[in-house]
Amino acid sequence: MKYYSLRHQSPLVDFRTATITGQAPDGGLYFPESIPKFSADFRRELRSLSKATVAFNVMRPYVGSTIAEADLQRICAEAVDFDFPLVPVVAGVSALELFHGPTLAFKDVGARFMSRCLGYFAQHGDTPPVTVLVATSGDTGGAVASGFLGVPGVEVVILYPKGKVSPVQEQQLTTLGQNITALEVSGTFDDCQALVKQAFLDPELAQKRFLTSANSINVARWLPQQLYYCFAMQQWSAGAPAPVVAVPSGNFGNLCAGLLAQASGLGLGHFIAACNANEPVPAYLRTGTYEPRPAVPTFSNAMDVGNPSNFVRILELFDNDLNKLRAALGADTVSDADTVAAIRQVWERDEYLLDPHGAVAYTALRRYQAQHAGAAGLILATAHPVKFPDVVEPILGRAIELPAVVQVLQGRAKRSVPLAVNYEELKAYLM
């Protein structure tokens, strides 16, 4: 498998090079030269396969010969070594819970897969010491910090917006130490992301550090997210119509991976991009005009992205044809008030606790179902509710019980470096 830049000004590369470099030299995102098709045997036997076997079968065409087969099997098994239950919420709506990993967020799979790939490349070849430079709006940073903690030859630098991540998310970013450094930026996620992108394009900095990204712009972080949809279909009722899939969408890597799995033949139904007040994509689907905008802070903070990087990949997947895209993908915008109302209603009526991101997806799916009678579907529950106490605990009327992986962070000292929204300041730190 080769990968090309979506700016079409860089040479083709293999999976190893795409993973190590993150972005193409021309600043574009890498995209696979061809979309693998799931075999008839894989689709027929999917329900009986182990998670590790599913992961290996999905990822092998993308990795090609860059990782030995036995090592790729190990990497895949370790990346998905926790549960992904599909849980009924109400009639016609199930939640694929993606928060049972070490940092209670869906991004654990991609971070674990990528970290192990980079570790493999560092041990097999001439890969120089790597600095993983990543911006986070909430969960990416914690997953990356956990996934890369202690990996030889890799230093991790995480930029996060000051005061715009939850307490648990901040603990996961700032308390690990070792090879993990958190930079606390006085700005928004979009500011963090812009600083990271500028660093990757700086030739002087490139002489000092070998940079790569662990955001979903990196193919090793983005592509494994297809596995969620395979795990959902393993559990979807046999013989039932294909599910409508509502995906909480911020930087659009997760949704793009689902659409990629669909293009490979997984047999999913209609997709919904469930967005908060940050709605450049819903606006594009309505009007045909794409306009990035400053990020707006919301309760579903991991989706506070005004210029989603991965949307260009979605456009590529649909040949930049708006009509093709509209046929496969709808979008909805959900306010904070409607988010809280959904959490409250589902908890009080059904005793299922949504986090704000899951509540956005739930609301978008229920609105779709109101217009399409009988359409059963699923939402992706991307983060544990414990990460959002300010929203969830007033509804519960009590403190939410801390999972064990959060309890171990309590009392650890926060270690972060303050940073202005100033590229020269970031560059000086990295130099």
C-alpha positions as a LaTeX table, in Angstrom:
\begin{tabular}{lrrr}
\hline
Residue & $x$ (\AA) & $y$ (\AA) & $z$ (\AA) \\
\hline
Met1 & 0.00 & 0.00 & 0.00 \\
Lys2 & 1.25 & 3.46 & $-0.93$ \\
Tyr3 & 0.00 & 6.80 & 0.37 \\
Tyr4 & $-0.26$ & 10.09 & $-1.47$ \\
Ser5 & $-0.58$ & 13.64 & $-0.22$ \\
Leu6 & $-3.96$ & 15.27 & $-0.66$ \\
Arg7 & $-2.09$ & 18.33 & $-1.90$ \\
His8 & $-0.52$ & 16.19 & $-4.65$ \\
Gln9 & 2.90 & 17.86 & $-4.41$ \\
Ser10 & 4.83 & 15.07 & $-2.64$ \\
Pro11 & 5.98 & 11.59 & $-3.67$ \\
Leu12 & 4.17 & 8.39 & $-2.76$ \\
Val13 & 5.32 & 6.76 & 0.49 \\
Asp14 & 4.74 & 3.49 & 2.34 \\
Phe15 & 3.00 & 3.06 & 5.71 \\
Arg16 & 6.25 & 3.34 & 7.65 \\
Thr17 & 7.16 & 6.72 & 6.13 \\
Ala18 & 3.61 & 8.04 & 6.43 \\
Thr19 & 3.53 & 7.07 & 10.12 \\
Ile20 & 6.96 & 8.45 & 11.00 \\
Thr21 & 6.49 & 11.77 & 9.19 \\
Gly22 & 2.80 & 12.33 & 10.02 \\
Gln23 & 2.20 & 14.83 & 7.24 \\
Ala24 & 3.54 & 14.97 & 3.71 \\
Pro25 & 6.35 & 17.46 & 2.94 \\
Asp26 & 3.83 & 19.67 & 1.11 \\
Gly27 & 1.73 & 19.93 & 4.28 \\
Gly28 & $-1.01$ & 17.62 & 3.00 \\
Leu29 & $-2.57$ & 14.65 & 4.75 \\
Tyr30 & $-1.68$ & 11.19 & 3.53 \\
Phe31 & $-4.41$ & 9.07 & 1.92 \\
Pro32 & $-4.24$ & 5.41 & 0.79 \\
Glu33 & $-3.67$ & 4.96 & $-2.93$ \\
Ser34 & $-6.47$ & 2.38 & $-3.03$ \\
Ile35 & $-9.29$ & 1.32 & $-0.70$ \\
Pro36 & $-8.98$ & $-2.36$ & 0.30 \\
Lys37 & $-12.14$ & $-4.44$ & 0.04 \\
Phe38 & $-13.14$ & $-6.79$ & 2.83 \\
Ser39 & $-13.24$ & $-10.35$ & 1.53 \\
Ala40 & $-16.48$ & $-12.31$ & 1.38 \\
Asp41 & $-15.03$ & $-14.73$ & 3.94 \\
Phe42 & $-14.21$ & $-11.88$ & 6.34 \\
Arg43 & $-17.71$ & $-10.43$ & 6.12 \\
Arg44 & $-19.35$ & $-13.85$ & 6.46 \\
Glu45 & $-17.22$ & $-14.90$ & 9.45 \\
Leu46 & $-17.03$ & $-11.49$ & 11.15 \\
Arg47 & $-19.28$ & $-12.41$ & 14.08 \\
Ser48 & $-17.12$ & $-15.36$ & 15.07 \\
Leu49 & $-13.72$ & $-13.67$ & 14.80 \\
Ser50 & $-11.75$ & $-12.40$ & 17.79 \\
Lys51 & $-11.15$ & $-8.66$ & 18.07 \\
Ala52 & $-7.44$ & $-9.23$ & 17.46 \\
Thr53 & $-8.15$ & $-11.21$ & 14.28 \\
Val54 & $-10.52$ & $-8.52$ & 13.03 \\
Ala55 & $-7.91$ & $-5.85$ & 13.70 \\
Phe56 & $-5.19$ & $-7.80$ & 11.90 \\
Asn57 & $-7.35$ & $-8.44$ & 8.84 \\
Val58 & $-8.41$ & $-4.80$ & 8.56 \\
Met59 & $-4.96$ & $-3.28$ & 9.13 \\
Arg60 & $-2.77$ & $-5.70$ & 7.16 \\
Pro61 & $-3.46$ & $-4.18$ & 3.69 \\
Tyr62 & $-2.68$ & $-0.69$ & 4.98 \\
Val63 & 0.57 & $-1.71$ & 6.68 \\
Gly64 & 1.80 & $-3.89$ & 3.83 \\
Ser65 & 5.30 & $-5.28$ & 4.26 \\
Thr66 & 6.52 & $-2.50$ & 6.57 \\
Ile67 & 5.84 & $-4.60$ & 9.70 \\
Ala68 & 6.47 & $-8.34$ & 9.97 \\
Glu69 & 3.24 & $-10.33$ & 10.13 \\
Ala70 & 3.84 & $-11.78$ & 13.59 \\
Asp71 & 4.66 & $-8.33$ & 14.98 \\
Leu72 & 1.58 & $-6.80$ & 13.37 \\
Gln73 & $-0.55$ & $-9.52$ & 14.96 \\
Arg74 & 0.91 & $-8.63$ & 18.37 \\
Ile75 & 0.42 & $-4.89$ & 17.80 \\
Cys76 & $-3.19$ & $-5.40$ & 16.77 \\
Ala77 & $-3.94$ & $-7.65$ & 19.73 \\
Glu78 & $-2.50$ & $-5.15$ & 22.20 \\
Ala79 & $-4.33$ & $-2.21$ & 20.59 \\
Val80 & $-7.78$ & $-3.76$ & 21.10 \\
Asp81 & $-7.23$ & $-5.59$ & 24.38 \\
Phe82 & $-10.38$ & $-4.31$ & 26.11 \\
Asp83 & $-14.14$ & $-4.41$ & 25.61 \\
Phe84 & $-16.30$ & $-2.59$ & 23.03 \\
Pro85 & $-19.86$ & $-3.52$ & 24.07 \\
Leu86 & $-22.90$ & $-2.53$ & 22.02 \\
Val87 & $-25.41$ & $-1.59$ & 24.73 \\
Pro88 & $-29.17$ & $-1.01$ & 24.23 \\
Val89 & $-30.21$ & 2.50 & 25.33 \\
Val90 & $-33.82$ & 2.80 & 24.14 \\
Ala91 & $-35.83$ & 0.96 & 21.52 \\
Gly92 & $-34.06$ & 1.51 & 18.21 \\
Val93 & $-30.91$ & 3.04 & 19.72 \\
Ser94 & $-27.78$ & 1.26 & 20.94 \\
Ala95 & $-24.50$ & 2.74 & 22.15 \\
Leu96 & $-21.16$ & 1.31 & 21.08 \\
Glu97 & $-19.13$ & 2.01 & 24.21 \\
Leu98 & $-15.60$ & 2.96 & 23.23 \\
Phe99 & $-14.47$ & 4.13 & 26.68 \\
His100 & $-13.29$ & 0.92 & 28.31 \\
Gly101 & $-9.61$ & 1.43 & 27.49 \\
Pro102 & $-6.87$ & 2.81 & 29.75 \\
Thr103 & $-7.83$ & 6.49 & 29.34 \\
Leu104 & $-11.60$ & 5.97 & 29.04 \\
Ala105 & $-11.80$ & 7.35 & 25.49 \\
Phe106 & $-12.17$ & 5.98 & 21.98 \\
Lys107 & $-8.76$ & 7.33 & 21.04 \\
Asp108 & $-7.02$ & 4.62 & 23.05 \\
Val109 & $-7.12$ & 2.19 & 20.09 \\
Gly110 & $-5.41$ & 4.52 & 17.63 \\
Ala111 & $-2.88$ & 5.76 & 20.18 \\
Arg112 & $-1.93$ & 2.23 & 21.24 \\
Phe113 & $-1.66$ & 1.06 & 17.64 \\
Met114 & 0.44 & 4.01 & 16.56 \\
Ser115 & 2.76 & 3.93 & 19.57 \\
Arg116 & 3.53 & 0.27 & 18.98 \\
Cys117 & 4.14 & 0.88 & 15.29 \\
Leu118 & 6.58 & 3.68 & 16.06 \\
Gly119 & 8.27 & 1.51 & 18.67 \\
Tyr120 & 8.62 & $-1.26$ & 16.08 \\
Phe121 & 10.10 & 1.11 & 13.50 \\
Ala122 & 12.54 & 2.48 & 16.10 \\
Gln123 & 13.80 & $-1.04$ & 16.79 \\
His124 & 13.89 & $-2.21$ & 13.16 \\
Gly125 & 15.75 & 0.26 & 11.01 \\
Asp126 & 17.42 & 3.63 & 11.11 \\
Thr127 & 14.55 & 5.67 & 12.55 \\
Pro128 & 15.99 & 8.64 & 14.48 \\
Pro129 & 14.64 & 9.68 & 17.88 \\
Val130 & 11.15 & 11.01 & 17.28 \\
Thr131 & 9.21 & 13.86 & 18.87 \\
Val132 & 5.48 & 13.28 & 18.75 \\
Leu133 & 3.93 & 16.75 & 18.64 \\
Val134 & 0.18 & 16.73 & 19.12 \\
Ala135 & $-2.68$ & 19.13 & 19.80 \\
Thr136 & $-5.64$ & 17.97 & 21.85 \\
Ser137 & $-9.15$ & 19.24 & 22.51 \\
Gly138 & $-9.60$ & 16.73 & 25.32 \\
Asp139 & $-9.16$ & 13.00 & 24.86 \\
Thr140 & $-6.41$ & 12.71 & 22.24 \\
Gly141 & $-3.74$ & 13.98 & 24.62 \\
Gly142 & $-4.54$ & 11.52 & 27.39 \\
Ala143 & $-4.68$ & 8.57 & 24.99 \\
Val144 & $-1.40$ & 9.58 & 23.36 \\
Ala145 & 0.28 & 10.15 & 26.72 \\
Ser146 & $-0.80$ & 6.72 & 27.94 \\
Gly147 & $-0.02$ & 4.95 & 24.67 \\
Phe148 & 3.48 & 6.40 & 24.31 \\
Leu149 & 4.51 & 6.46 & 27.97 \\
Gly150 & 7.98 & 4.97 & 28.27 \\
Val151 & 8.35 & 4.08 & 24.57 \\
Pro152 & 12.09 & 4.18 & 23.84 \\
Gly153 & 13.25 & 6.75 & 21.32 \\
Val154 & 10.01 & 8.75 & 21.45 \\
Glu155 & 9.38 & 12.06 & 23.22 \\
Val156 & 5.80 & 13.36 & 23.38 \\
Val157 & 4.85 & 17.04 & 23.49 \\
Ile158 & 1.13 & 17.76 & 23.89 \\
Leu159 & $-0.49$ & 21.17 & 23.39 \\
Tyr160 & $-3.86$ & 21.66 & 25.09 \\
Pro161 & $-6.09$ & 24.74 & 25.54 \\
Lys162 & $-5.92$ & 26.14 & 29.05 \\
Gly163 & $-9.21$ & 25.85 & 30.94 \\
Lys164 & $-10.94$ & 24.05 & 28.07 \\
Val165 & $-10.41$ & 20.41 & 29.01 \\
Ser166 & $-12.10$ & 18.61 & 31.88 \\
Pro167 & $-10.29$ & 17.92 & 35.19 \\
Val168 & $-9.87$ & 14.21 & 34.45 \\
Gln169 & $-8.62$ & 14.96 & 30.94 \\
Glu170 & $-6.08$ & 17.42 & 32.35 \\
Gln171 & $-4.89$ & 14.89 & 34.92 \\
Gln172 & $-4.31$ & 12.37 & 32.15 \\
Leu173 & $-2.27$ & 14.93 & 30.21 \\
Thr174 & $-0.17$ & 16.44 & 32.96 \\
Thr175 & 0.63 & 13.84 & 35.61 \\
Leu176 & 2.56 & 11.08 & 33.85 \\
Gly177 & 6.01 & 12.65 & 33.45 \\
Gln178 & 8.82 & 10.55 & 31.94 \\
Asn179 & 8.82 & 11.20 & 28.18 \\
Ile180 & 5.53 & 13.15 & 28.23 \\
Thr181 & 5.41 & 16.98 & 28.33 \\
Ala182 & 2.19 & 19.02 & 28.40 \\
Leu183 & 2.13 & 22.60 & 27.06 \\
Glu184 & $-0.82$ & 24.60 & 28.45 \\
Val185 & $-1.79$ & 27.05 & 25.71 \\
Ser186 & $-3.67$ & 30.28 & 26.42 \\
Gly187 & $-6.07$ & 29.78 & 23.52 \\
Thr188 & $-8.40$ & 27.32 & 21.78 \\
Phe189 & $-7.86$ & 23.88 & 20.30 \\
Asp190 & $-7.70$ & 25.47 & 16.85 \\
Asp191 & $-4.86$ & 27.66 & 18.13 \\
Cys192 & $-3.05$ & 24.55 & 19.38 \\
Gln193 & $-3.59$ & 22.77 & 16.08 \\
Ala194 & $-2.39$ & 25.77 & 14.08 \\
Leu195 & 0.82 & 25.92 & 16.14 \\
Val196 & 1.45 & 22.22 & 15.57 \\
Lys197 & 0.88 & 22.52 & 11.83 \\
Gln198 & 3.27 & 25.49 & 11.66 \\
Ala199 & 5.95 & 23.50 & 13.48 \\
Phe200 & 5.71 & 20.68 & 10.95 \\
Leu201 & 6.36 & 23.13 & 8.11 \\
Asp202 & 9.38 & 24.80 & 9.74 \\
Pro203 & 12.60 & 23.66 & 7.98 \\
Glu204 & 14.86 & 25.13 & 10.71 \\
Leu205 & 13.04 & 23.18 & 13.40 \\
Ala206 & 13.26 & 20.05 & 11.26 \\
Gln207 & 17.06 & 20.27 & 11.53 \\
Lys208 & 16.79 & 19.97 & 15.32 \\
Arg209 & 13.91 & 17.55 & 15.86 \\
Phe210 & 12.32 & 14.73 & 13.90 \\
Leu211 & 8.66 & 15.59 & 14.34 \\
Thr212 & 5.59 & 13.46 & 13.83 \\
Ser213 & 1.99 & 13.85 & 14.88 \\
Ala214 & $-0.29$ & 11.53 & 16.86 \\
Asn215 & $-3.47$ & 13.39 & 15.96 \\
Ser216 & $-5.81$ & 11.62 & 13.59 \\
Ile217 & $-3.98$ & 13.35 & 10.75 \\
Asn218 & $-1.47$ & 10.50 & 11.17 \\
Val219 & $-2.53$ & 7.40 & 9.25 \\
Ala220 & $-1.51$ & 5.10 & 12.12 \\
Arg221 & $-3.93$ & 6.95 & 14.41 \\
Trp222 & $-6.69$ & 7.41 & 11.88 \\
Leu223 & $-6.97$ & 4.04 & 10.12 \\
Pro224 & $-7.44$ & 1.76 & 13.20 \\
Gln225 & $-10.65$ & 3.62 & 14.02 \\
Gln226 & $-12.33$ & 1.49 & 11.36 \\
Leu227 & $-12.24$ & $-1.31$ & 13.92 \\
Tyr228 & $-15.01$ & 0.25 & 16.04 \\
Tyr229 & $-17.46$ & $-0.20$ & 13.21 \\
Cys230 & $-16.42$ & $-3.81$ & 12.68 \\
Phe231 & $-16.94$ & $-4.50$ & 16.40 \\
Ala232 & $-20.37$ & $-2.86$ & 16.17 \\
Met233 & $-21.40$ & $-5.08$ & 13.27 \\
Gln234 & $-20.18$ & $-8.16$ & 15.14 \\
Gln235 & $-22.88$ & $-7.37$ & 17.70 \\
Trp236 & $-25.63$ & $-5.95$ & 15.48 \\
Ser237 & $-28.68$ & $-8.22$ & 15.20 \\
Ala238 & $-28.21$ & $-10.79$ & 12.46 \\
Gly239 & $-30.54$ & $-10.18$ & 9.55 \\
Ala240 & $-31.57$ & $-6.72$ & 10.78 \\
Pro241 & $-31.41$ & $-3.75$ & 8.39 \\
Ala242 & $-28.08$ & $-1.93$ & 8.36 \\
Pro243 & $-27.82$ & 0.55 & 11.26 \\
Val244 & $-27.90$ & 4.30 & 10.96 \\
Val245 & $-24.65$ & 5.44 & 12.60 \\
Ala246 & $-24.41$ & 8.74 & 14.50 \\
Val247 & $-20.82$ & 9.77 & 15.18 \\
Pro248 & $-19.82$ & 12.61 & 17.53 \\
Ser249 & $-17.67$ & 14.70 & 15.20 \\
Gly250 & $-14.97$ & 17.25 & 15.94 \\
Asn251 & $-11.84$ & 16.72 & 13.88 \\
Phe252 & $-13.76$ & 14.12 & 11.81 \\
Gly253 & $-11.17$ & 11.33 & 11.93 \\
Asn254 & $-13.54$ & 8.84 & 13.56 \\
Leu255 & $-16.36$ & 9.53 & 11.10 \\
Cys256 & $-13.97$ & 9.36 & 8.17 \\
Ala257 & $-12.74$ & 5.95 & 9.36 \\
Gly258 & $-16.33$ & 4.72 & 9.51 \\
Leu259 & $-16.97$ & 5.90 & 5.97 \\
Leu260 & $-13.77$ & 4.18 & 4.90 \\
Ala261 & $-14.94$ & 0.89 & 6.46 \\
Gln262 & $-18.22$ & 1.38 & 4.63 \\
Ala263 & $-16.34$ & 1.86 & 1.35 \\
Ser264 & $-14.47$ & $-1.39$ & 2.09 \\
Gly265 & $-17.78$ & $-3.25$ & 2.21 \\
Leu266 & $-18.73$ & $-3.42$ & 5.88 \\
Gly267 & $-22.44$ & $-2.91$ & 5.20 \\
Leu268 & $-23.32$ & $-0.02$ & 7.47 \\
Gly269 & $-26.27$ & 2.27 & 6.82 \\
His270 & $-26.58$ & 6.03 & 6.63 \\
Phe271 & $-24.06$ & 8.11 & 8.60 \\
Ile272 & $-24.78$ & 11.22 & 10.66 \\
Ala273 & $-22.09$ & 13.72 & 11.60 \\
Ala274 & $-23.30$ & 14.78 & 15.04 \\
Cys275 & $-21.83$ & 18.21 & 15.80 \\
Asn276 & $-22.10$ & 20.78 & 18.56 \\
Ala277 & $-22.13$ & 24.54 & 17.93 \\
Asn278 & $-18.99$ & 24.09 & 15.81 \\
Glu279 & $-20.73$ & 23.35 & 12.53 \\
Pro280 & $-18.69$ & 24.07 & 9.38 \\
Val281 & $-19.53$ & 20.61 & 8.02 \\
Pro282 & $-23.30$ & 20.71 & 8.65 \\
Ala283 & $-23.28$ & 24.16 & 7.04 \\
Tyr284 & $-21.37$ & 22.79 & 4.05 \\
Leu285 & $-23.86$ & 19.97 & 3.55 \\
Arg286 & $-26.70$ & 22.49 & 3.66 \\
Thr287 & $-25.19$ & 25.20 & 1.47 \\
Gly288 & $-22.34$ & 23.68 & $-0.53$ \\
Thr289 & $-19.95$ & 26.30 & 0.87 \\
Tyr290 & $-17.22$ & 25.24 & 3.30 \\
Glu291 & $-16.13$ & 28.01 & 5.67 \\
Pro292 & $-13.80$ & 27.30 & 8.59 \\
Arg293 & $-14.57$ & 29.41 & 11.64 \\
Pro294 & $-13.16$ & 30.05 & 15.11 \\
Ala295 & $-13.89$ & 27.26 & 17.58 \\
Val296 & $-16.75$ & 27.82 & 20.04 \\
Pro297 & $-16.41$ & 26.27 & 23.53 \\
Thr298 & $-19.15$ & 23.79 & 24.42 \\
Phe299 & $-19.88$ & 21.06 & 26.97 \\
Ser300 & $-18.73$ & 18.46 & 24.39 \\
Asn301 & $-15.25$ & 19.94 & 24.35 \\
Ala302 & $-13.46$ & 17.26 & 22.34 \\
Met303 & $-15.60$ & 18.37 & 19.39 \\
Asp304 & $-14.79$ & 22.08 & 19.68 \\
Val305 & $-13.08$ & 22.27 & 16.30 \\
Gly306 & $-13.82$ & 25.04 & 13.81 \\
Asn307 & $-11.65$ & 23.72 & 10.99 \\
Pro308 & $-11.63$ & 19.90 & 11.09 \\
Ser309 & $-8.48$ & 18.48 & 9.54 \\
Asn310 & $-9.95$ & 15.17 & 8.40 \\
Phe311 & $-12.82$ & 16.61 & 6.41 \\
Val312 & $-10.52$ & 16.85 & 3.39 \\
Arg313 & $-10.13$ & 13.06 & 3.61 \\
Ile314 & $-13.90$ & 12.63 & 3.57 \\
Leu315 & $-14.12$ & 14.81 & 0.49 \\
Glu316 & $-11.43$ & 12.69 & $-1.18$ \\
Leu317 & $-13.31$ & 9.51 & $-0.31$ \\
Phe318 & $-16.32$ & 10.88 & $-2.20$ \\
Asp319 & $-14.32$ & 12.29 & $-5.14$ \\
Asn320 & $-15.05$ & 15.83 & $-3.90$ \\
Asp321 & $-18.60$ & 15.29 & $-5.16$ \\
Leu322 & $-21.12$ & 17.01 & $-2.87$ \\
Asn323 & $-24.05$ & 14.95 & $-4.15$ \\
Lys324 & $-22.25$ & 11.67 & $-3.46$ \\
Leu325 & $-21.40$ & 12.90 & 0.02 \\
Arg326 & $-24.95$ & 13.98 & 0.78 \\
Ala327 & $-26.24$ & 10.55 & $-0.26$ \\
Ala328 & $-24.07$ & 8.83 & 2.37 \\
Leu329 & $-23.81$ & 11.44 & 5.11 \\
Gly330 & $-26.18$ & 13.72 & 6.96 \\
Ala331 & $-25.25$ & 16.16 & 9.70 \\
Asp332 & $-26.89$ & 17.84 & 12.65 \\
Thr333 & $-26.02$ & 20.59 & 15.10 \\
Val334 & $-26.90$ & 20.09 & 18.78 \\
Ser335 & $-26.86$ & 22.89 & 21.37 \\
Asp336 & $-25.52$ & 22.59 & 24.92 \\
Ala337 & $-29.09$ & 22.90 & 26.21 \\
Asp338 & $-30.24$ & 19.98 & 24.07 \\
Thr339 & $-27.15$ & 18.02 & 25.10 \\
Val340 & $-27.97$ & 18.39 & 28.79 \\
Ala341 & $-31.65$ & 17.64 & 28.14 \\
Ala342 & $-30.70$ & 14.37 & 26.42 \\
Ile343 & $-28.41$ & 13.30 & 29.26 \\
Arg344 & $-31.14$ & 14.04 & 31.79 \\
Gln345 & $-33.93$ & 12.36 & 29.84 \\
Val346 & $-32.01$ & 9.17 & 29.09 \\
Trp347 & $-30.74$ & 8.89 & 32.67 \\
Glu348 & $-34.11$ & 9.49 & 34.32 \\
Arg349 & $-36.11$ & 7.36 & 31.90 \\
Asp350 & $-33.70$ & 4.62 & 30.88 \\
Glu351 & $-30.97$ & 4.72 & 33.57 \\
Tyr352 & $-28.26$ & 4.99 & 30.94 \\
Leu353 & $-25.67$ & 7.72 & 31.51 \\
Leu354 & $-24.49$ & 9.52 & 28.39 \\
Asp355 & $-21.46$ & 11.78 & 28.28 \\
Pro356 & $-21.91$ & 15.11 & 26.42 \\
His357 & $-20.44$ & 13.76 & 23.17 \\
Gly358 & $-22.64$ & 10.68 & 23.23 \\
Ala359 & $-25.60$ & 12.92 & 24.03 \\
Val360 & $-24.93$ & 14.98 & 20.90 \\
Ala361 & $-24.90$ & 11.78 & 18.83 \\
Tyr362 & $-28.03$ & 10.48 & 20.58 \\
Thr363 & $-29.93$ & 13.70 & 19.89 \\
Ala364 & $-28.88$ & 13.73 & 16.23 \\
Leu365 & $-29.94$ & 10.11 & 15.79 \\
Arg366 & $-33.33$ & 10.62 & 17.46 \\
Arg367 & $-34.01$ & 13.62 & 15.23 \\
Tyr368 & $-33.19$ & 11.50 & 12.18 \\
Gln369 & $-35.45$ & 8.71 & 13.41 \\
Ala370 & $-38.31$ & 11.17 & 13.88 \\
Gln371 & $-38.18$ & 11.73 & 10.12 \\
His372 & $-37.43$ & 8.11 & 9.13 \\
Ala373 & $-39.83$ & 5.80 & 10.94 \\
Gly374 & $-38.40$ & 2.42 & 11.87 \\
Ala375 & $-34.76$ & 3.35 & 11.28 \\
Ala376 & $-32.77$ & 1.60 & 13.99 \\
Gly377 & $-29.30$ & 2.87 & 14.68 \\
Leu378 & $-26.34$ & 3.19 & 16.96 \\
Ile379 & $-24.30$ & 5.98 & 18.47 \\
Leu380 & $-20.62$ & 5.96 & 19.25 \\
Ala381 & $-20.15$ & 6.62 & 22.97 \\
Thr382 & $-16.66$ & 8.05 & 22.75 \\
Ala383 & $-15.80$ & 9.01 & 26.34 \\
His384 & $-16.67$ & 7.99 & 29.88 \\
Pro385 & $-19.09$ & 10.37 & 31.66 \\
Val386 & $-16.62$ & 10.71 & 34.56 \\
Lys387 & $-14.63$ & 13.12 & 32.40 \\
Phe388 & $-17.45$ & 15.66 & 32.51 \\
Pro389 & $-18.48$ & 16.14 & 36.16 \\
Asp390 & $-19.69$ & 19.73 & 35.70 \\
Val391 & $-22.31$ & 18.52 & 33.23 \\
Val392 & $-23.14$ & 15.06 & 34.51 \\
Glu393 & $-23.11$ & 15.36 & 38.31 \\
Pro394 & $-25.91$ & 17.95 & 38.61 \\
Ile395 & $-28.12$ & 15.51 & 36.69 \\
Leu396 & $-27.11$ & 12.58 & 38.88 \\
Gly397 & $-27.46$ & 14.63 & 42.06 \\
Arg398 & $-24.23$ & 13.12 & 43.38 \\
Ala399 & $-20.57$ & 12.70 & 42.57 \\
Ile400 & $-19.91$ & 10.18 & 39.82 \\
Glu401 & $-17.91$ & 7.16 & 40.92 \\
Leu402 & $-14.32$ & 7.28 & 39.71 \\
Pro403 & $-13.12$ & 4.26 & 37.71 \\
Ala404 & $-9.91$ & 2.66 & 38.92 \\
Val405 & $-7.83$ & 4.11 & 36.07 \\
Val406 & $-8.84$ & 7.61 & 37.24 \\
Gln407 & $-8.42$ & 6.93 & 40.94 \\
Val408 & $-4.71$ & 6.27 & 40.47 \\
Leu409 & $-4.26$ & 9.82 & 39.10 \\
Gln410 & $-5.74$ & 11.50 & 42.18 \\
Gly411 & $-3.17$ & 13.42 & 44.18 \\
Arg412 & $-0.53$ & 13.37 & 41.47 \\
Ala413 & 1.13 & 16.71 & 40.87 \\
Lys414 & 0.22 & 18.60 & 37.71 \\
Arg415 & 3.21 & 19.34 & 35.50 \\
Ser416 & 2.66 & 21.62 & 32.54 \\
Val417 & 4.48 & 24.41 & 30.71 \\
Pro418 & 2.49 & 27.62 & 30.04 \\
Leu419 & 2.54 & 28.76 & 26.41 \\
Ala420 & 1.10 & 31.78 & 24.64 \\
Val421 & $-0.53$ & 31.51 & 21.23 \\
Asn422 & 2.80 & 32.41 & 19.68 \\
Tyr423 & 4.69 & 30.16 & 17.31 \\
Glu424 & 8.07 & 31.62 & 18.13 \\
Glu425 & 7.52 & 30.71 & 21.76 \\
Leu426 & 6.71 & 27.11 & 20.82 \\
Lys427 & 9.68 & 26.97 & 18.47 \\
Ala428 & 12.00 & 28.27 & 21.16 \\
Tyr429 & 10.81 & 25.54 & 23.51 \\
Leu430 & 11.30 & 22.80 & 20.91 \\
Met431 & 14.70 & 24.12 & 19.83 \\
\hline
\end{tabular}
